[in-house]
PDB file of C-alpha atoms in Angstrom:
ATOM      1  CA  UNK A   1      89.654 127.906 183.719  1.00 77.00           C
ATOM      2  CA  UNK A   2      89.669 124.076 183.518  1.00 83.00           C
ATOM      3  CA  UNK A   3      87.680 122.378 186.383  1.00 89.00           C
ATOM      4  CA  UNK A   4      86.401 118.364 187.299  1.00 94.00           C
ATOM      5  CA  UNK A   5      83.864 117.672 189.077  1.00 95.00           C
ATOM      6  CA  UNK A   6      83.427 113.557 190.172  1.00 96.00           C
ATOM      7  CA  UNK A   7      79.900 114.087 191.920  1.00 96.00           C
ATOM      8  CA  UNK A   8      79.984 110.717 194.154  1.00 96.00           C
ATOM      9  CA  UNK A   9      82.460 110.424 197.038  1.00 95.00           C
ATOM     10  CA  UNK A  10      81.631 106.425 197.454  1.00 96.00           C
ATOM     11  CA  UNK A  11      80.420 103.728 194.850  1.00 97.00           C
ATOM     12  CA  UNK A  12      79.336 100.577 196.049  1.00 97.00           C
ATOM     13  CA  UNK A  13      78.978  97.739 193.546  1.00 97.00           C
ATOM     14  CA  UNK A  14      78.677  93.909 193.786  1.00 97.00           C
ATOM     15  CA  UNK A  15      81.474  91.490 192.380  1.00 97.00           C
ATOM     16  CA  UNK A  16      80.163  90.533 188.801  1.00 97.00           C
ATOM     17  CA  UNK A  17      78.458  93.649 188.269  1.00 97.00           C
ATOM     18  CA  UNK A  18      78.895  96.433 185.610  1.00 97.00           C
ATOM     19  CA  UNK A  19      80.499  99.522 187.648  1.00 97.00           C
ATOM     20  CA  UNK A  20      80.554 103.133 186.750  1.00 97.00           C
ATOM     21  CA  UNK A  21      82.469 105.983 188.219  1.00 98.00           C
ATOM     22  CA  UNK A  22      81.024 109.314 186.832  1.00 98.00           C
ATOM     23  CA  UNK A  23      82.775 112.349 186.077  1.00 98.00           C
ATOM     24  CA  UNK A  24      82.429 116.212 184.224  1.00 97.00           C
ATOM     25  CA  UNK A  25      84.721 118.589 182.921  1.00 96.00           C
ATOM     26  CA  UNK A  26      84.912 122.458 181.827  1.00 93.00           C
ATOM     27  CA  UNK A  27      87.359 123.533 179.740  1.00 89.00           C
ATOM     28  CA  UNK A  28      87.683 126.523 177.283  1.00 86.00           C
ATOM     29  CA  UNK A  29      89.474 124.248 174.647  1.00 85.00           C
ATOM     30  CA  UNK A  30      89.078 120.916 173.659  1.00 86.00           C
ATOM     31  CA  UNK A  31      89.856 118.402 176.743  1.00 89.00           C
ATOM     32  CA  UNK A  32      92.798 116.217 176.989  1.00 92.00           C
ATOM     33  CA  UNK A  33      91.232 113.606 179.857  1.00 95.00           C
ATOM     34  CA  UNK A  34      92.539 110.947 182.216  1.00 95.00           C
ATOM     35  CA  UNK A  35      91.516 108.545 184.836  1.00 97.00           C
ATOM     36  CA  UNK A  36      94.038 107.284 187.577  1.00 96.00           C
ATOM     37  CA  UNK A  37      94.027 104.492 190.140  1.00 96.00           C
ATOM     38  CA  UNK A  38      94.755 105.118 193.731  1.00 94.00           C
ATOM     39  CA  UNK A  39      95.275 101.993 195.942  1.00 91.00           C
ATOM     40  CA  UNK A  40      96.140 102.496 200.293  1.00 85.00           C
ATOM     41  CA  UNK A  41      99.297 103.582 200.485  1.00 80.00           C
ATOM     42  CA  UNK A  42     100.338 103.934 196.848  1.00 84.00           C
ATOM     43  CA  UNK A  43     101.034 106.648 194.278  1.00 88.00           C
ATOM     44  CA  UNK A  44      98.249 107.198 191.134  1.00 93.00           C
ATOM     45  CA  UNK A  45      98.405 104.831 188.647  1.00 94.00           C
ATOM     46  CA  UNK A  46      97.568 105.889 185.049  1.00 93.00           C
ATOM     47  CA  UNK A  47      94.053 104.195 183.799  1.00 96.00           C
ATOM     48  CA  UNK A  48      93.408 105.809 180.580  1.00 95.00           C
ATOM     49  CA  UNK A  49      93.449 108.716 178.537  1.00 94.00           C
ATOM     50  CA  UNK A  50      91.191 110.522 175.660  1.00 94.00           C
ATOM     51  CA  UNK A  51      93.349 112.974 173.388  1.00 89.00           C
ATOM     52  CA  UNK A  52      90.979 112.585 170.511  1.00 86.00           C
ATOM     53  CA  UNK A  53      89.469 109.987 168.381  1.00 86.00           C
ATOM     54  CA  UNK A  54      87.123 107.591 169.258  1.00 89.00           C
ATOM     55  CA  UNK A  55      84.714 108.132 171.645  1.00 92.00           C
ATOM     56  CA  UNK A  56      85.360 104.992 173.940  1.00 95.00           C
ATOM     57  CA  UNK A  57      88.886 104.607 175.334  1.00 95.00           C
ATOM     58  CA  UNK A  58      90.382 100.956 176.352  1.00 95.00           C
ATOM     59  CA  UNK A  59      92.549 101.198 179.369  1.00 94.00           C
ATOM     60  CA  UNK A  60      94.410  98.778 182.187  1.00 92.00           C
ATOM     61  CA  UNK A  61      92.700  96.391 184.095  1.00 93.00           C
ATOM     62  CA  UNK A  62      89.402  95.977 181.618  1.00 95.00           C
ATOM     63  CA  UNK A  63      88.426  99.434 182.287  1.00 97.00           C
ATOM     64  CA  UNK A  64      87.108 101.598 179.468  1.00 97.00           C
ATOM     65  CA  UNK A  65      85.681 105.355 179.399  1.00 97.00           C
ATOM     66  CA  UNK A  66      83.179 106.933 177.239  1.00 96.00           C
ATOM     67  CA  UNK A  67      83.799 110.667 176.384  1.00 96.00           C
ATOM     68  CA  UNK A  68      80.913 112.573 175.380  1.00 96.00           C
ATOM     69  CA  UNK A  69      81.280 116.218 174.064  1.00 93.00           C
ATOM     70  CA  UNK A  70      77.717 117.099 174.304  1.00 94.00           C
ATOM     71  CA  UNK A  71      77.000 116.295 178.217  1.00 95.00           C
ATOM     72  CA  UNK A  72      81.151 117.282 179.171  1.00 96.00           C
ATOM     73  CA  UNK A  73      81.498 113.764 180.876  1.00 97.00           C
ATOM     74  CA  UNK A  74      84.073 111.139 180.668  1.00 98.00           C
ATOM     75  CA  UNK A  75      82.245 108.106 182.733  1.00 98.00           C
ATOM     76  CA  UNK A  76      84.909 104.850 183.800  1.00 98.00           C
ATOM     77  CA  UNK A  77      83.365 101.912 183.320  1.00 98.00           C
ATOM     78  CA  UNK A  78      83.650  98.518 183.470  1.00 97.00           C
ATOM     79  CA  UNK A  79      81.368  95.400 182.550  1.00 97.00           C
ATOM     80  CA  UNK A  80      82.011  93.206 185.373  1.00 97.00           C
ATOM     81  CA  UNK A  81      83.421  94.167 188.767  1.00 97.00           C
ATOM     82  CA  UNK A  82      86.512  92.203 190.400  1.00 96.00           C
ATOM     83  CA  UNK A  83      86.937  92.958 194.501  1.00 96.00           C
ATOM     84  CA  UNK A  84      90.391  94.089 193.775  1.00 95.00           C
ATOM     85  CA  UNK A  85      88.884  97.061 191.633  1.00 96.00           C
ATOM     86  CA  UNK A  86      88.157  98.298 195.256  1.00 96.00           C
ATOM     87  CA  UNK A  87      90.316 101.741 195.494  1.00 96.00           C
ATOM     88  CA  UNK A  88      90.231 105.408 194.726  1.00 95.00           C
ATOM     89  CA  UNK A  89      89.755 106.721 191.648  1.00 97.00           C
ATOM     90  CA  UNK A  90      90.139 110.364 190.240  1.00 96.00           C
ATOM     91  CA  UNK A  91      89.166 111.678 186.752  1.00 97.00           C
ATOM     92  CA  UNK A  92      91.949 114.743 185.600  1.00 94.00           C
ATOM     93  CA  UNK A  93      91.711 117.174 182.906  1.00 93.00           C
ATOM     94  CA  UNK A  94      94.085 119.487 180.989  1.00 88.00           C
ATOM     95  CA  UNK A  95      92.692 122.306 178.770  1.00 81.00           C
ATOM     96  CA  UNK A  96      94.866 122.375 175.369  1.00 76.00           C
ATOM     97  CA  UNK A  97      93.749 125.807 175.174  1.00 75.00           C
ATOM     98  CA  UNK A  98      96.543 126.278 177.701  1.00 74.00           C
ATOM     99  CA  UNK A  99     100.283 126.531 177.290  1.00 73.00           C
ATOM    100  CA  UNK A 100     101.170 124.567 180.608  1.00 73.00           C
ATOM    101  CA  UNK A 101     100.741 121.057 181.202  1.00 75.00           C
ATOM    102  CA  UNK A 102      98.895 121.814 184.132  1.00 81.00           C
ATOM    103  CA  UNK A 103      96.448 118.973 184.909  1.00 86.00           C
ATOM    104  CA  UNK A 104      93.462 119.304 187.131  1.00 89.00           C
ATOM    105  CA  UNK A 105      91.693 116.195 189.481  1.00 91.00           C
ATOM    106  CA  UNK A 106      89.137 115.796 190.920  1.00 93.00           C
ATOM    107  CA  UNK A 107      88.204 115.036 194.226  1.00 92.00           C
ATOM    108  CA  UNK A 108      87.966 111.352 193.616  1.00 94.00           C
ATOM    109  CA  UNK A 109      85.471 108.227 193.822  1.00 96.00           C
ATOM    110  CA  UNK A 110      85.854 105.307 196.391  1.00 95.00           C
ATOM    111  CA  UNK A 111      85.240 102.169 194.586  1.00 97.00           C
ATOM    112  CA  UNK A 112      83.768  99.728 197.086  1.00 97.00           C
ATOM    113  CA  UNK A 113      83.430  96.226 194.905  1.00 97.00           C
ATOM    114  CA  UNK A 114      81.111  93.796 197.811  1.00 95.00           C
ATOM    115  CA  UNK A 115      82.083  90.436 197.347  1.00 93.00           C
TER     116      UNK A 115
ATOM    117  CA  UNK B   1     106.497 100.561 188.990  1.00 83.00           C
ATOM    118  CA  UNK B   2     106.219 103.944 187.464  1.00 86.00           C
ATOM    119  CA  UNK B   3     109.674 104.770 187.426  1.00 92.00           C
ATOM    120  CA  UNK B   4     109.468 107.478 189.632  1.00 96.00           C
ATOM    121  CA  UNK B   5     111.339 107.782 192.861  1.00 97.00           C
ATOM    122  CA  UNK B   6     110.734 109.662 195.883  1.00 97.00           C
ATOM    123  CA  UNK B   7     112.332 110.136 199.226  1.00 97.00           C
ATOM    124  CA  UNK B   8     112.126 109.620 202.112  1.00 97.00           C
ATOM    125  CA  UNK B   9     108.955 107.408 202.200  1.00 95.00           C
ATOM    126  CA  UNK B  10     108.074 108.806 205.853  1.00 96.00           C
ATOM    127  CA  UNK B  11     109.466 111.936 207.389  1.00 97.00           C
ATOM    128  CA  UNK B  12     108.440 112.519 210.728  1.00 97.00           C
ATOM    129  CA  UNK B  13     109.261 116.442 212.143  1.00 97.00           C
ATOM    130  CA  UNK B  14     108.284 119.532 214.456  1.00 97.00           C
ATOM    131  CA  UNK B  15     106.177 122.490 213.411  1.00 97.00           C
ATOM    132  CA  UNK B  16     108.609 125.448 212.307  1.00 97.00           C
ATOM    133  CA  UNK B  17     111.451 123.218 210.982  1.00 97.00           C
ATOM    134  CA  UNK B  18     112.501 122.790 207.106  1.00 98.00           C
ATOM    135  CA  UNK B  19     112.251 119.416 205.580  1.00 98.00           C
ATOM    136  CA  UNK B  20     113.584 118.689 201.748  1.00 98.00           C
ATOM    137  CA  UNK B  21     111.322 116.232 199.606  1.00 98.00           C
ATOM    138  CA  UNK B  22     113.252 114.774 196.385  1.00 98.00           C
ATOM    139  CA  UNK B  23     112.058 113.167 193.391  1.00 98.00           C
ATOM    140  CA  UNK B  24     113.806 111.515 190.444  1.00 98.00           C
ATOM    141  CA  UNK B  25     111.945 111.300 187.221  1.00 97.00           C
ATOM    142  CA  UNK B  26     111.360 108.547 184.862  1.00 95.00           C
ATOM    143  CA  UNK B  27     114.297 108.441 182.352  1.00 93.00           C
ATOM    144  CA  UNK B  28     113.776 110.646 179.450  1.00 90.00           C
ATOM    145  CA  UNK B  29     111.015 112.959 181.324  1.00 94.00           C
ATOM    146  CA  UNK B  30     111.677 116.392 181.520  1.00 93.00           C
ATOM    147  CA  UNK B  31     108.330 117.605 183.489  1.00 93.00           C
ATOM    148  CA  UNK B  32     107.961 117.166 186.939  1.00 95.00           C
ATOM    149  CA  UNK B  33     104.765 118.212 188.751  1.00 95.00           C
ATOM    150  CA  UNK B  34     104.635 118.560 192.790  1.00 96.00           C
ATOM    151  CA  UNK B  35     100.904 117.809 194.803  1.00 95.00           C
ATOM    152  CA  UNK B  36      99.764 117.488 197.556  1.00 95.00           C
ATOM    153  CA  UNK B  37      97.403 115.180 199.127  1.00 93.00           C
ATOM    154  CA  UNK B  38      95.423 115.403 202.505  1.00 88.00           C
ATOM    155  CA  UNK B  39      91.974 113.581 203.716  1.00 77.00           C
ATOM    156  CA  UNK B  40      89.976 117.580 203.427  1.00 70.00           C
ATOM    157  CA  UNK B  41      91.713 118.909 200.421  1.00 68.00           C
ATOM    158  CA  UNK B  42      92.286 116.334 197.689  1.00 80.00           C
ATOM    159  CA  UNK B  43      95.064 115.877 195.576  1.00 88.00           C
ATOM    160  CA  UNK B  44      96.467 119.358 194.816  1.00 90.00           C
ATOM    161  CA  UNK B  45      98.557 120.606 192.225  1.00 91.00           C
ATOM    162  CA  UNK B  46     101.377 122.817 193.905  1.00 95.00           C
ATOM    163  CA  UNK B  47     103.944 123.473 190.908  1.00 94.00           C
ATOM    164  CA  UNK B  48     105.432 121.983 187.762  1.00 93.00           C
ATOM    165  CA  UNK B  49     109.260 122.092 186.427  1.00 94.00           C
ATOM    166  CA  UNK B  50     110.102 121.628 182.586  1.00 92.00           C
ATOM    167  CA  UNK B  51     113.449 121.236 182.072  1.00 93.00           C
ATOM    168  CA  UNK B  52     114.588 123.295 184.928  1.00 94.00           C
ATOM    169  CA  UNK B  53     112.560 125.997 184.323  1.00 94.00           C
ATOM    170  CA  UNK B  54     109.168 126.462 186.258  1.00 94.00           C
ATOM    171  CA  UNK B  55     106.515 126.456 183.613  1.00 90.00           C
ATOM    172  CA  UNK B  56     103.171 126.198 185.720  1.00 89.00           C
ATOM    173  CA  UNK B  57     102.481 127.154 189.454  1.00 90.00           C
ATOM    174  CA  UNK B  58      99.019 125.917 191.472  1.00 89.00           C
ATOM    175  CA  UNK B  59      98.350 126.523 195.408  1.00 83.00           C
ATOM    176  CA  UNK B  60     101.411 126.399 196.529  1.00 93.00           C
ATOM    177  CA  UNK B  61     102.402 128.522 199.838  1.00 94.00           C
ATOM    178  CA  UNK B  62     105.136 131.139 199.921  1.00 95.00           C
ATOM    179  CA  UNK B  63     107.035 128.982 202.634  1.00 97.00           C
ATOM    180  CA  UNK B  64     107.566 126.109 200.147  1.00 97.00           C
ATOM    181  CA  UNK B  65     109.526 126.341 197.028  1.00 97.00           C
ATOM    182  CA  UNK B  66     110.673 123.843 194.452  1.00 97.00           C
ATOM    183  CA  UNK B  67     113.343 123.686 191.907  1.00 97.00           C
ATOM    184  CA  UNK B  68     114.563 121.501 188.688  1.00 97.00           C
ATOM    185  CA  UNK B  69     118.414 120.374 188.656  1.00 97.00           C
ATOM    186  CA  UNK B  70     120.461 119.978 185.475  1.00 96.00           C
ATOM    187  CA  UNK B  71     120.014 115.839 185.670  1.00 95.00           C
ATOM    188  CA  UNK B  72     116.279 116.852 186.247  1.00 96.00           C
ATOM    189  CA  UNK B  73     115.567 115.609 189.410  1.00 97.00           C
ATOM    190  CA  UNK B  74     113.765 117.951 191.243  1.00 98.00           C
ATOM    191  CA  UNK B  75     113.576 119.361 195.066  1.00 98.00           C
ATOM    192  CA  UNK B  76     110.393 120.477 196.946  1.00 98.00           C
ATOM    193  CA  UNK B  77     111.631 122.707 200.371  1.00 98.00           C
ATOM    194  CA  UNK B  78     108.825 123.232 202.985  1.00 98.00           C
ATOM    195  CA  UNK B  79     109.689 125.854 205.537  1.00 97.00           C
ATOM    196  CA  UNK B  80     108.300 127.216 209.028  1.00 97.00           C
ATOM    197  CA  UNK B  81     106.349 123.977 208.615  1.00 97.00           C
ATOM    198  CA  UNK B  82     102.512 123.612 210.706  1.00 96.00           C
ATOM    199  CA  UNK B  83     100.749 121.322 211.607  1.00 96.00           C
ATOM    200  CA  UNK B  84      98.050 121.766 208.678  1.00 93.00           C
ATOM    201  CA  UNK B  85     101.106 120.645 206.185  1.00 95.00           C
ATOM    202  CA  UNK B  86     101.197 116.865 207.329  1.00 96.00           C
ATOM    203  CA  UNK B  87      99.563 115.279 203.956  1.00 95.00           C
ATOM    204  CA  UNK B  88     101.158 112.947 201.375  1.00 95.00           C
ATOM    205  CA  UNK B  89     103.510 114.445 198.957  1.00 97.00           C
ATOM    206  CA  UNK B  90     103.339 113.032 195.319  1.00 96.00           C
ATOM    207  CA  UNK B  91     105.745 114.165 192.616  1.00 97.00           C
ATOM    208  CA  UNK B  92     104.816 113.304 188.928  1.00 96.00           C
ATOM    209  CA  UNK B  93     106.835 113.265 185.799  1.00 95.00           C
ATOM    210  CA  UNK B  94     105.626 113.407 181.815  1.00 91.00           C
ATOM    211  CA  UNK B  95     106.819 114.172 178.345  1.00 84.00           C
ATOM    212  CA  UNK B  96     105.737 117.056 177.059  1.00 70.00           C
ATOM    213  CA  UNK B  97     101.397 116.938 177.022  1.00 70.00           C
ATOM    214  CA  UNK B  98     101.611 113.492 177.721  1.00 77.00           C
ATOM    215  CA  UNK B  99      99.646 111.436 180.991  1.00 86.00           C
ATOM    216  CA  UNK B 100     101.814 111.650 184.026  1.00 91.00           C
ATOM    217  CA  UNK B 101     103.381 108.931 186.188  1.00 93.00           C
ATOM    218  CA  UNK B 102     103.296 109.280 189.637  1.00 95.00           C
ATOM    219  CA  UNK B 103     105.912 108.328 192.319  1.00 96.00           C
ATOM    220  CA  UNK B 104     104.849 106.324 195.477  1.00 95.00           C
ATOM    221  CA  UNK B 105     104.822 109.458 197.881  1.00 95.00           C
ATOM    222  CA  UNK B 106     106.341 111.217 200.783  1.00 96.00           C
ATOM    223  CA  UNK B 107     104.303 110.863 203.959  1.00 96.00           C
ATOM    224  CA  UNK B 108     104.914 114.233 206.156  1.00 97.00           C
ATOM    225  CA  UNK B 109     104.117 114.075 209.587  1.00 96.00           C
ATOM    226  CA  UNK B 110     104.441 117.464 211.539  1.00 97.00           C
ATOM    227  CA  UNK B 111     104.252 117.285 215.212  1.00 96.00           C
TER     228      UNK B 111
END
């Protein structure tokens, strides 16, 4: 069973800053991953995805995420923080061991970006 | 703008009644995926249509049920609704193993 674990409810990070919002998978395949956007009020927005390839994936908004095999994480980052970053974000996984497309999310990480 | 639609934005009702949620994917998607979100549980996946067909089910109740139409927009029916059902109600659409794009929600409020 595929599963995602984003171990910090709330990140707090000053404007300018480097940010990172941490997440882990399990999957009994290789991982398809994903990182999505929430803002107040509004649907997920699609971030960025890792099929295969290269290790570091580019994405909207200046974000990129690092997918390491070894330690099962795909980490967002991004090298210098804007206030509107502030939202939710949720890290998603699909196992392409499986023959749906189900996706799994996690729980999600509150981006708090202190001016 | 994803390209998905949903409606009604808001839907206000009373615990037992049936409410219908509807969702129109982007053009040229034939998945659509169903969740739910509340402030205790997350964002969870209920049930996913692929060209009519249902082709992946999560924790979705027996008193809700969801269905594909031939111009692929899809239907999610919540019965005997409670109070515990009041959450956001996101629908999704993809191509085949591709990222999904979500619609901007239905907010259910059961009184």
């Amino acid at each position: 069973a595929q599963s995602v674990a984003q171990p910090e409810d709330q990140v707090n990070v000053a404007e300018g800053n480097p940010l990172t919002v941490k997440c882990t998978y399990s999957v009994s395949g290789n991982p398809y991953l994903f990182w999505y956007v929430q803002y107040p009020n509004r649907g997920l927005q699609f971030l960025l995805k890792y099929i295969t390839g290269d290790n570091l994936v580019k994405g909207s908004y200046g974000f990129e995420a690092e997918f390491n095999k070894s330690q099962t994480s795909f980490h967002l980052k991004k090298p210098s923080a804007l206030v509107s970053d502030s939202a939710l974000y949720f890290c998603a996984v699909r196992d392409m061991m499986n023959r749906d497309d189900k996706i799994i999310f996690g729980k999600g990480t509150r981006l708090h970006i202190l001016p | 703008d994803s390209g998905v639609t949903q409606t009604p934005k808001h839907l206000i009702t009373a615990t037992g009644q049936r409410v219908t949620l509807r969702c129109s994917p982007r053009s040229g998607d034939l998945s659509v995926y169903w969740y739910q979100q509340s402030l205790d549980q997350g964002l969870q996946f209920l049930i996913q249509y692929y060209n009519g067909e249902e082709r992946a089910k999560g924790n979705i109740l027996e008193r809700f049920s969801a269905q594909q139409f031939p111009d692929l927009h899809s239907e999610l029916n919540l019965s005997s609704l409670e109070l515990g059902d009041s959450a956001l109600y996101f629908c999704a659409s993809s191509v085949t193993r591709g990222e999904q794009f979500f619609g901007p929600g239905t907010r259910l409020t059961v009184l």
